[in-house]
């Protein structure tokens, strides 16, 4: 069986790995338009922070791929697919046939249409090449502005500090990590981020990038002007669906898939940041891994393995800040109870959101000792009615209670 995988991010590589381990006669080829073998995108932060050398970025050596009969075709962009003829064409014009195709084309950084955004010195962080370019820029730039105070924006801002450059984060929403935190939790986070030397501006919008050809600063809606020689835009991602659209596959925000990760064309699967299931395109690693496992199982003939949407969980772990946010943390509507615990002196903030006796969201900031137990409560929908108000107390051990409750 000839299995072609487009994209060598975590979704494509994990699919290849599981197919290679389960289907001994599969001949697997991964096509990647990037010149590098698989590397972890979260490690790009370590790379910028000077904690991971370039040569240490690829995760697996040649023997790893060989053992799983995986061939990689690097700097190979797939330009088009013919799903009827089961062939794909590279930008070089070369054609290859396949029996099964997996689209793992990921996502691209979104760049909002801000006036002047095309100037030199405006960048995004998605690929290793982006990280290399940003590091080169940071070495000769004394003021960097990061647009976007989400997880990636904050990670990126903190990773620049060691260059000795002044770093400012601008977030359009009233507080940092608006998708993962509430106002109270964000206040604790902002204090920690600022204490690491990053200036934070919230509730303000970048309207214009200043400068002639090279960025010299930005102008905000409030009228404030911030000088900058490098601007990093961290305004979310968009699923990379261009290839799928060209091939006539059904797409919305992502490539539409069912619980088998099948697209609208036979023998074509989609996984990871490019796939849309049930109206969701999560853009996070746990989802990419789960979807890759399902696609590989289907390809291996284990057709009862199906994908069910996960409760999204994201973690910020940079510069001594440890924060995990799960599920619904800013509930809108009725029927939710919110329980909080704050210890400002130790920069601890915990919150759980409960609906009908079930934990549907949680913030664990500064003290994540209960995280595994809380994660289980959310994913297994365990009734916490009897202890809901105590779940975040410093003298209550969620793990111990869970053990006795489920014994
Ligand atoms: C700096 C950074 C930090 C992150 N940290 C976290 C984190 O802590 N936790 C978390 O859950 N998520 C994190 N993410 C998000 C996470 O990396 C993504 O969810 C994950 O990479 C998605 O994997 P993927 O394989 O679906 O897509 P991608 O990693 O985007 O890989 C897709 C690949 O396909 C290639 N491709 C696309 N089109 C073609 C084509 N036509 N031909 C050939 N190749 C093609 C692309 O070049 C790319 O290499 C982070 C992202 C970044 C950038």
Tab-separated table of C-alpha atoms and ligand atoms in Angstrom:
chain	number	residue	atom	x	y	z
A	1	UNK	CA	0.000	0.000	0.000
A	2	UNK	CA	1.384	3.407	-1.028
A	3	UNK	CA	0.520	6.010	1.635
A	4	UNK	CA	1.260	9.650	0.768
A	5	UNK	CA	1.227	12.237	3.557
A	6	UNK	CA	1.316	15.956	2.793
A	7	UNK	CA	2.917	17.880	5.669
A	8	UNK	CA	5.577	16.792	8.164
A	9	UNK	CA	4.303	18.556	11.254
A	10	UNK	CA	3.211	16.558	14.276
A	11	UNK	CA	-0.036	15.392	12.638
A	12	UNK	CA	1.621	14.059	9.464
A	13	UNK	CA	4.599	12.565	11.265
A	14	UNK	CA	2.456	10.861	13.915
A	15	UNK	CA	0.159	9.412	11.256
A	16	UNK	CA	3.215	8.086	9.397
A	17	UNK	CA	4.624	6.621	12.588
A	18	UNK	CA	1.449	4.707	13.492
A	19	UNK	CA	0.850	3.493	9.935
A	20	UNK	CA	4.497	2.366	9.757
A	21	UNK	CA	4.140	0.444	13.002
A	22	UNK	CA	0.817	-1.187	12.112
A	23	UNK	CA	1.014	-1.844	8.378
A	24	UNK	CA	4.329	-3.579	7.685
A	25	UNK	CA	3.916	-3.547	3.894
A	26	UNK	CA	2.968	0.144	3.694
A	27	UNK	CA	5.288	2.357	1.704
A	28	UNK	CA	4.952	5.759	3.315
A	29	UNK	CA	6.128	9.037	1.827
A	30	UNK	CA	5.892	12.358	3.648
A	31	UNK	CA	6.034	15.461	1.452
A	32	UNK	CA	7.039	18.687	3.145
A	33	UNK	CA	7.538	22.111	1.664
A	34	UNK	CA	9.821	22.977	4.597
A	35	UNK	CA	13.479	22.001	4.216
A	36	UNK	CA	13.728	20.573	7.758
A	37	UNK	CA	12.843	17.107	9.048
A	38	UNK	CA	10.105	17.065	11.694
A	39	UNK	CA	10.669	19.404	14.624
A	40	UNK	CA	8.367	20.387	17.454
A	41	UNK	CA	6.851	23.851	17.005
A	42	UNK	CA	6.711	24.573	20.775
A	43	UNK	CA	10.498	24.062	20.764
A	44	UNK	CA	10.798	27.130	18.519
A	45	UNK	CA	10.322	29.128	21.716
A	46	UNK	CA	13.321	27.346	23.300
A	47	UNK	CA	15.280	28.014	20.117
A	48	UNK	CA	14.578	31.767	20.242
A	49	UNK	CA	15.290	31.784	23.979
A	50	UNK	CA	18.744	30.364	23.187
A	51	UNK	CA	17.987	27.091	24.950
A	52	UNK	CA	17.915	24.761	21.919
A	53	UNK	CA	20.526	24.787	19.147
A	54	UNK	CA	19.458	24.652	15.482
A	55	UNK	CA	21.091	21.255	14.926
A	56	UNK	CA	19.142	19.828	17.881
A	57	UNK	CA	15.757	20.802	16.457
A	58	UNK	CA	14.925	17.771	14.232
A	59	UNK	CA	13.312	15.236	16.535
A	60	UNK	CA	14.181	11.945	14.802
A	61	UNK	CA	17.276	10.637	13.029
A	62	UNK	CA	17.373	8.782	9.702
A	63	UNK	CA	17.227	5.375	11.446
A	64	UNK	CA	13.883	6.289	13.040
A	65	UNK	CA	12.317	6.865	9.618
A	66	UNK	CA	13.970	3.816	8.072
A	67	UNK	CA	12.714	1.514	10.807
A	68	UNK	CA	9.137	2.582	10.035
A	69	UNK	CA	9.668	2.480	6.252
A	70	UNK	CA	8.972	6.198	5.982
A	71	UNK	CA	10.569	8.230	3.208
A	72	UNK	CA	10.658	11.995	3.521
A	73	UNK	CA	10.663	14.334	0.578
A	74	UNK	CA	11.830	17.685	2.024
A	75	UNK	CA	11.443	21.016	0.181
A	76	UNK	CA	8.741	19.230	-1.818
A	77	UNK	CA	5.595	21.286	-2.126
A	78	UNK	CA	2.558	19.393	-3.325
A	79	UNK	CA	1.008	21.724	-5.882
A	80	UNK	CA	-2.071	19.722	-6.849
A	81	UNK	CA	-3.941	16.487	-6.250
A	82	UNK	CA	-6.062	14.421	-8.592
A	83	UNK	CA	-8.267	12.410	-6.248
A	84	UNK	CA	-9.896	10.476	-9.114
A	85	UNK	CA	-6.582	9.400	-10.638
A	86	UNK	CA	-4.958	9.088	-7.174
A	87	UNK	CA	-1.930	11.135	-8.113
A	88	UNK	CA	-0.264	14.201	-6.682
A	89	UNK	CA	1.931	16.700	-8.492
A	90	UNK	CA	4.836	18.533	-6.881
A	91	UNK	CA	5.745	22.154	-7.667
A	92	UNK	CA	8.702	20.709	-9.605
A	93	UNK	CA	6.206	19.012	-11.940
A	94	UNK	CA	6.979	15.479	-10.706
A	95	UNK	CA	3.953	13.214	-10.346
A	96	UNK	CA	3.498	10.474	-7.758
A	97	UNK	CA	0.664	8.006	-7.320
A	98	UNK	CA	-0.861	6.900	-4.036
A	99	UNK	CA	-3.387	4.419	-2.678
A	100	UNK	CA	-4.169	6.437	0.426
A	101	UNK	CA	-3.584	10.164	0.919
A	102	UNK	CA	-3.373	12.018	4.238
A	103	UNK	CA	-3.555	15.815	4.238
A	104	UNK	CA	-1.685	17.210	7.248
A	105	UNK	CA	-1.050	20.657	5.807
A	106	UNK	CA	-1.427	22.453	9.152
A	107	UNK	CA	-2.055	26.147	9.468
A	108	UNK	CA	-0.482	29.474	8.560
A	109	UNK	CA	-0.046	32.459	10.829
A	110	UNK	CA	-2.824	34.981	10.267
A	111	UNK	CA	-1.750	38.503	9.388
A	112	UNK	CA	-4.535	41.080	9.847
A	113	UNK	CA	-4.854	43.750	7.160
A	114	UNK	CA	-3.124	46.532	9.143
A	115	UNK	CA	-1.898	49.538	7.135
A	116	UNK	CA	1.844	49.133	6.456
A	117	UNK	CA	2.009	45.477	7.488
A	118	UNK	CA	4.060	44.610	4.378
A	119	UNK	CA	7.089	46.576	5.631
A	120	UNK	CA	10.445	44.929	6.324
A	121	UNK	CA	10.785	43.898	9.949
A	122	UNK	CA	7.222	42.601	10.258
A	123	UNK	CA	7.132	38.853	10.843
A	124	UNK	CA	5.248	35.909	12.291
A	125	UNK	CA	6.381	32.766	14.091
A	126	UNK	CA	5.237	29.454	12.673
A	127	UNK	CA	8.272	27.728	11.165
A	128	UNK	CA	11.893	27.112	12.069
A	129	UNK	CA	12.841	29.479	9.246
A	130	UNK	CA	10.676	32.182	10.881
A	131	UNK	CA	12.465	31.574	14.196
A	132	UNK	CA	15.904	31.839	12.562
A	133	UNK	CA	14.870	35.103	10.866
A	134	UNK	CA	13.474	36.545	14.111
A	135	UNK	CA	16.641	35.662	16.041
A	136	UNK	CA	18.789	37.394	13.422
A	137	UNK	CA	16.560	40.466	13.667
A	138	UNK	CA	16.567	40.464	17.480
A	139	UNK	CA	20.363	40.599	17.534
A	140	UNK	CA	20.389	44.050	15.982
A	141	UNK	CA	17.101	45.463	17.223
A	142	UNK	CA	16.591	47.226	20.543
A	143	UNK	CA	12.775	47.366	20.547
A	144	UNK	CA	10.468	44.517	19.631
A	145	UNK	CA	6.686	44.712	19.683
A	146	UNK	CA	4.557	41.559	19.703
A	147	UNK	CA	0.974	42.019	18.533
A	148	UNK	CA	-1.238	39.537	20.361
A	149	UNK	CA	-1.278	38.557	24.029
A	150	UNK	CA	-2.406	34.976	23.459
A	151	UNK	CA	-0.330	31.917	24.367
A	152	UNK	CA	2.003	32.168	21.410
A	153	UNK	CA	2.424	35.947	21.671
A	154	UNK	CA	3.416	35.748	25.338
A	155	UNK	CA	5.705	32.760	24.805
A	156	UNK	CA	7.398	34.634	21.963
A	157	UNK	CA	7.718	37.915	23.882
A	158	UNK	CA	9.337	36.250	26.905
A	159	UNK	CA	11.707	34.248	24.713
A	160	UNK	CA	13.143	37.511	23.310
A	161	UNK	CA	14.157	38.916	26.701
A	162	UNK	CA	17.586	37.287	26.729
A	163	UNK	CA	18.616	39.369	23.700
A	164	UNK	CA	18.533	42.400	26.021
A	165	UNK	CA	15.963	44.101	23.830
A	166	UNK	CA	12.913	45.999	25.126
A	167	UNK	CA	9.807	43.887	24.455
A	168	UNK	CA	6.198	45.109	24.445
A	169	UNK	CA	3.073	42.989	23.997
A	170	UNK	CA	-0.073	44.640	22.661
A	171	UNK	CA	-3.387	42.822	23.184
A	172	UNK	CA	-6.617	44.133	21.689
A	173	UNK	CA	-8.839	42.448	24.291
A	174	UNK	CA	-9.141	43.869	27.832
A	175	UNK	CA	-6.838	41.186	29.284
A	176	UNK	CA	-4.086	38.722	28.360
A	177	UNK	CA	-4.942	35.196	27.184
A	178	UNK	CA	-8.562	36.183	26.613
A	179	UNK	CA	-9.459	32.676	25.423
A	180	UNK	CA	-7.822	30.859	28.337
A	181	UNK	CA	-8.142	33.194	31.342
A	182	UNK	CA	-10.660	35.329	33.128
A	183	UNK	CA	-9.909	38.893	34.210
A	184	UNK	CA	-8.657	37.907	37.686
A	185	UNK	CA	-6.308	35.204	36.417
A	186	UNK	CA	-5.033	37.511	33.695
A	187	UNK	CA	-4.146	40.171	36.274
A	188	UNK	CA	-1.870	37.672	38.076
A	189	UNK	CA	-0.334	36.661	34.751
A	190	UNK	CA	0.219	40.248	33.620
A	191	UNK	CA	2.055	41.006	36.848
A	192	UNK	CA	4.346	37.989	36.289
A	193	UNK	CA	4.982	38.823	32.647
A	194	UNK	CA	5.830	42.435	33.544
A	195	UNK	CA	8.128	41.305	36.352
A	196	UNK	CA	10.114	39.433	33.684
A	197	UNK	CA	10.696	42.709	31.851
A	198	UNK	CA	7.950	42.631	29.202
A	199	UNK	CA	5.733	45.718	28.907
A	200	UNK	CA	2.057	44.819	28.472
A	201	UNK	CA	-0.591	47.023	26.822
A	202	UNK	CA	-4.149	45.658	26.754
A	203	UNK	CA	-7.413	46.935	25.303
A	204	UNK	CA	-5.681	48.700	22.444
A	205	UNK	CA	-5.449	47.954	18.754
A	206	UNK	CA	-2.642	48.440	16.247
A	207	UNK	CA	-3.948	50.629	13.415
A	208	UNK	CA	-0.774	51.345	11.474
A	209	UNK	CA	2.781	50.142	11.024
A	210	UNK	CA	5.065	53.186	10.846
A	211	UNK	CA	8.230	53.678	8.774
A	212	UNK	CA	9.266	53.943	5.144
A	213	UNK	CA	10.377	50.517	3.886
A	214	UNK	CA	11.486	49.231	7.298
A	215	UNK	CA	9.198	49.184	10.336
A	216	UNK	CA	10.002	52.014	12.749
A	217	UNK	CA	7.075	51.623	15.092
A	218	UNK	CA	3.327	51.226	15.363
A	219	UNK	CA	0.387	53.529	16.030
A	220	UNK	CA	-2.373	52.300	18.331
A	221	UNK	CA	-6.061	53.186	18.368
A	222	UNK	CA	-5.531	55.118	21.617
A	223	UNK	CA	-3.108	57.383	19.717
A	224	UNK	CA	-0.069	55.901	21.455
A	225	UNK	CA	2.972	55.391	19.197
A	226	UNK	CA	5.448	52.648	20.062
A	227	UNK	CA	8.883	52.711	18.407
A	228	UNK	CA	10.005	49.269	17.168
A	229	UNK	CA	12.521	47.816	14.721
A	230	UNK	CA	10.830	44.402	14.715
A	231	UNK	CA	7.133	43.653	14.855
A	232	UNK	CA	5.947	40.081	15.462
A	233	UNK	CA	2.316	39.428	14.643
A	234	UNK	CA	0.708	36.720	16.741
A	235	UNK	CA	-2.935	37.027	15.807
A	236	UNK	CA	-3.938	33.390	15.495
A	237	UNK	CA	-3.747	30.932	12.620
A	238	UNK	CA	-5.812	29.899	9.645
A	239	UNK	CA	-6.072	26.303	8.459
A	240	UNK	CA	-4.080	25.667	5.307
A	241	UNK	CA	-6.807	24.409	2.972
A	242	UNK	CA	-5.567	25.711	-0.399
A	243	UNK	CA	-4.492	22.296	-1.679
A	244	UNK	CA	-7.697	20.611	-0.496
A	245	UNK	CA	-9.820	23.277	-2.177
A	246	UNK	CA	-7.912	22.880	-5.426
A	247	UNK	CA	-8.623	19.134	-5.243
A	248	UNK	CA	-12.340	19.853	-4.827
A	249	UNK	CA	-12.598	18.562	-1.237
A	250	UNK	CA	-15.382	19.937	0.953
A	251	UNK	CA	-13.958	22.711	3.136
A	252	UNK	CA	-15.267	25.290	5.532
A	253	UNK	CA	-12.731	26.926	7.892
A	254	UNK	CA	-10.816	23.646	7.644
A	255	UNK	CA	-10.996	20.492	5.534
A	256	UNK	CA	-14.242	18.806	6.563
A	257	UNK	CA	-13.737	15.365	8.127
A	258	UNK	CA	-15.951	12.784	9.786
A	259	UNK	CA	-15.136	10.737	12.922
A	260	UNK	CA	-12.881	8.487	10.793
A	261	UNK	CA	-10.935	11.567	9.651
A	262	UNK	CA	-12.177	10.877	6.127
A	263	UNK	CA	-12.628	13.866	3.821
A	264	UNK	CA	-15.236	14.117	1.084
A	265	UNK	CA	-12.986	12.152	-1.342
A	266	UNK	CA	-12.458	8.398	-1.043
A	267	UNK	CA	-9.145	7.291	0.497
A	268	UNK	CA	-8.251	10.866	1.432
A	269	UNK	CA	-7.924	11.724	5.146
A	270	UNK	CA	-7.167	15.035	6.858
A	271	UNK	CA	-5.653	15.484	10.325
A	272	UNK	CA	-4.339	18.231	12.603
A	273	UNK	CA	-4.604	21.994	12.248
A	274	UNK	CA	-5.983	21.740	8.692
A	275	UNK	CA	-8.961	19.530	9.637
A	276	UNK	CA	-12.410	20.661	10.749
A	277	UNK	CA	-14.533	18.227	12.753
A	278	UNK	CA	-17.934	19.135	14.129
A	279	UNK	CA	-17.388	22.825	13.361
A	280	UNK	CA	-14.112	22.927	15.329
A	281	UNK	CA	-10.570	23.648	14.133
A	282	UNK	CA	-8.679	23.593	17.414
A	283	UNK	CA	-5.096	24.254	16.291
A	284	UNK	CA	-3.497	22.448	19.230
A	285	UNK	CA	-1.216	19.445	19.576
A	286	UNK	CA	-3.418	17.088	21.658
A	287	UNK	CA	-6.064	17.266	18.921
A	288	UNK	CA	-3.492	16.700	16.133
A	289	UNK	CA	-2.183	13.616	17.970
A	290	UNK	CA	-5.637	12.158	18.580
A	291	UNK	CA	-6.683	12.690	14.962
A	292	UNK	CA	-3.438	11.191	13.634
A	293	UNK	CA	-4.040	8.061	15.722
A	294	UNK	CA	-7.546	7.687	14.327
A	295	UNK	CA	-6.490	8.182	10.691
A	296	UNK	CA	-3.644	5.669	11.085
A	297	UNK	CA	-6.000	3.127	12.681
A	298	UNK	CA	-8.468	3.532	9.837
A	299	UNK	CA	-5.707	3.079	7.265
A	300	UNK	CA	-4.568	-0.032	9.149
A	301	UNK	CA	-8.099	-1.446	8.936
A	302	UNK	CA	-9.005	-0.829	12.604
A	303	UNK	CA	-12.221	0.809	11.531
A	304	UNK	CA	-13.867	0.922	14.958
A	305	UNK	CA	-11.376	3.553	16.178
A	306	UNK	CA	-13.236	6.832	15.909
A	307	UNK	CA	-12.423	10.426	16.822
A	308	UNK	CA	-14.426	12.286	19.425
A	309	UNK	CA	-13.704	15.922	20.131
A	310	UNK	CA	-11.439	16.521	23.116
A	311	UNK	CA	-11.983	19.165	25.746
A	312	UNK	CA	-9.382	21.735	24.636
A	313	UNK	CA	-6.519	22.178	27.061
A	314	UNK	CA	-3.660	24.634	26.642
A	315	UNK	CA	-0.548	25.244	28.673
A	316	UNK	CA	1.787	28.200	28.991
A	317	UNK	CA	5.106	27.168	30.449
A	318	UNK	CA	7.698	29.821	29.922
A	319	UNK	CA	9.971	31.979	32.070
A	320	UNK	CA	8.837	30.213	35.255
A	321	UNK	CA	5.152	30.816	34.467
A	322	UNK	CA	3.090	27.630	34.592
A	323	UNK	CA	-0.494	27.876	33.562
A	324	UNK	CA	-3.038	25.422	32.168
A	325	UNK	CA	-6.503	26.283	30.972
A	326	UNK	CA	-9.097	23.602	30.193
A	327	UNK	CA	-12.471	23.871	28.519
A	328	UNK	CA	-14.959	26.632	29.276
A	329	UNK	CA	-13.309	29.221	31.539
A	330	UNK	CA	-15.435	32.279	30.753
A	331	UNK	CA	-18.938	30.811	30.645
A	332	UNK	CA	-21.681	32.850	29.059
A	333	UNK	CA	-25.299	32.172	29.992
A	334	UNK	CA	-26.976	30.634	32.989
A	335	UNK	CA	-26.455	27.488	35.045
A	336	UNK	CA	-22.706	27.803	35.676
A	337	UNK	CA	-21.054	27.981	39.102
A	338	UNK	CA	-17.562	29.446	39.309
A	339	UNK	CA	-15.212	28.701	42.218
A	340	UNK	CA	-11.953	30.632	42.627
A	341	UNK	CA	-8.854	30.573	44.810
A	342	UNK	CA	-6.229	33.337	44.675
A	343	UNK	CA	-2.953	33.624	46.562
A	344	UNK	CA	-1.363	36.808	45.240
A	345	UNK	CA	1.750	36.476	47.402
A	346	UNK	CA	2.649	33.192	45.661
A	347	UNK	CA	1.139	34.090	42.266
A	348	UNK	CA	-1.380	31.266	42.463
A	349	UNK	CA	-4.799	31.449	40.834
A	350	UNK	CA	-7.204	28.533	40.469
A	351	UNK	CA	-10.697	28.399	39.136
A	352	UNK	CA	-13.189	25.689	38.256
A	353	UNK	CA	-16.406	26.137	36.334
A	354	UNK	CA	-19.168	23.646	37.125
A	355	UNK	CA	-22.409	22.999	35.309
A	356	UNK	CA	-24.987	20.431	36.451
A	357	UNK	CA	-22.462	18.957	38.885
A	358	UNK	CA	-19.805	18.451	36.167
A	359	UNK	CA	-16.551	20.426	35.834
A	360	UNK	CA	-16.637	22.015	32.362
A	361	UNK	CA	-13.652	24.343	32.701
A	362	UNK	CA	-10.626	25.055	34.877
A	363	UNK	CA	-7.698	27.421	35.242
A	364	UNK	CA	-4.649	26.154	37.126
A	365	UNK	CA	-2.058	28.877	37.483
A	366	UNK	CA	1.041	28.738	39.681
A	367	UNK	CA	-0.068	25.508	41.385
A	368	UNK	CA	-0.870	22.733	38.963
A	369	UNK	CA	-0.592	19.857	41.452
A	370	UNK	CA	-4.290	18.994	40.990
A	371	UNK	CA	-4.112	19.223	37.198
A	372	UNK	CA	-4.169	15.460	36.402
A	373	UNK	CA	-7.172	14.953	38.697
A	374	UNK	CA	-9.030	18.010	37.372
A	375	UNK	CA	-8.346	16.881	33.795
A	376	UNK	CA	-9.938	13.514	34.645
A	377	UNK	CA	-12.941	15.204	36.213
A	378	UNK	CA	-13.505	17.160	33.003
A	379	UNK	CA	-12.858	14.380	30.483
A	380	UNK	CA	-14.770	11.671	32.410
A	381	UNK	CA	-17.602	14.005	33.430
A	382	UNK	CA	-17.438	12.885	37.066
A	383	UNK	CA	-20.132	14.307	39.359
A	384	UNK	CA	-18.524	16.729	41.832
A	385	UNK	CA	-21.700	18.125	43.390
A	386	UNK	CA	-20.626	17.063	46.913
A	387	UNK	CA	-17.249	18.853	46.760
A	388	UNK	CA	-17.621	21.487	44.041
A	389	UNK	CA	-16.973	24.498	46.292
A	390	UNK	CA	-13.850	22.855	47.776
A	391	UNK	CA	-12.132	21.803	44.543
A	392	UNK	CA	-9.855	24.856	44.449
A	393	UNK	CA	-9.192	25.103	48.207
A	394	UNK	CA	-5.545	24.871	49.202
A	395	UNK	CA	-6.392	22.226	51.850
A	396	UNK	CA	-8.372	19.943	49.529
A	397	UNK	CA	-6.623	17.181	47.581
A	398	UNK	CA	-8.630	16.563	44.405
A	399	UNK	CA	-6.642	13.426	43.542
A	400	UNK	CA	-7.352	11.769	46.900
A	401	UNK	CA	-11.050	12.602	46.663
A	402	UNK	CA	-11.178	11.278	43.095
A	403	UNK	CA	-9.565	7.990	44.167
A	404	UNK	CA	-12.134	7.421	46.889
A	405	UNK	CA	-15.026	8.616	44.721
A	406	UNK	CA	-14.147	6.241	41.873
A	407	UNK	CA	-12.937	3.275	43.985
B	1	LIG	C1	5.891	28.574	18.394
B	1	LIG	C2	4.688	27.676	18.561
B	1	LIG	C3	4.410	27.138	19.803
B	1	LIG	C4	3.318	26.303	19.981
B	1	LIG	N1	3.074	25.788	21.216
B	1	LIG	C5	2.038	24.943	21.383
B	1	LIG	C6	1.793	24.339	22.657
B	1	LIG	O1	2.506	24.597	23.635
B	1	LIG	N2	0.745	23.473	22.766
B	1	LIG	C7	-0.065	23.163	21.707
B	1	LIG	O2	-0.986	22.375	21.844
B	1	LIG	N3	0.156	23.740	20.482
B	1	LIG	C8	1.168	24.600	20.297
B	1	LIG	N4	1.378	25.171	19.067
B	1	LIG	C9	0.492	24.806	17.952
B	1	LIG	C10	0.969	23.469	17.369
B	1	LIG	O3	2.305	23.585	17.014
B	1	LIG	C11	0.096	23.042	16.204
B	1	LIG	O4	-1.180	22.719	16.699
B	1	LIG	C12	0.707	21.836	15.490
B	1	LIG	O5	1.960	22.154	14.966
B	1	LIG	C13	-0.218	21.349	14.370
B	1	LIG	O6	0.423	20.329	13.689
B	1	LIG	P1	0.077	19.974	12.184
B	1	LIG	O7	0.965	18.830	11.849
B	1	LIG	O8	-1.387	19.839	12.035
B	1	LIG	O9	0.462	21.254	11.327
B	1	LIG	P2	1.838	22.010	11.107
B	1	LIG	O10	2.701	21.861	12.301
B	1	LIG	O11	1.458	23.380	10.667
B	1	LIG	O12	2.534	21.240	9.908
B	1	LIG	C14	2.024	21.294	8.596
B	1	LIG	C15	3.157	21.132	7.613
B	1	LIG	O13	2.617	20.930	6.310
B	1	LIG	C16	3.418	21.631	5.378
B	1	LIG	N5	2.630	21.853	4.153
B	1	LIG	C17	1.510	22.602	4.022
B	1	LIG	N6	1.083	22.570	2.755
B	1	LIG	C18	1.938	21.789	2.059
B	1	LIG	C19	2.029	21.391	0.697
B	1	LIG	N7	1.127	21.780	-0.208
B	1	LIG	N8	3.031	20.576	0.342
B	1	LIG	C20	3.959	20.153	1.249
B	1	LIG	N9	3.927	20.513	2.553
B	1	LIG	C21	2.928	21.324	2.957
B	1	LIG	C22	3.737	22.911	6.122
B	1	LIG	O14	4.834	23.571	5.538
B	1	LIG	C23	4.053	22.353	7.507
B	1	LIG	O15	5.392	21.970	7.597
B	1	LIG	C24	2.464	26.026	18.870
B	1	LIG	C25	2.741	26.586	17.620
B	1	LIG	C26	3.820	27.407	17.462
B	1	LIG	C27	4.118	28.006	16.105
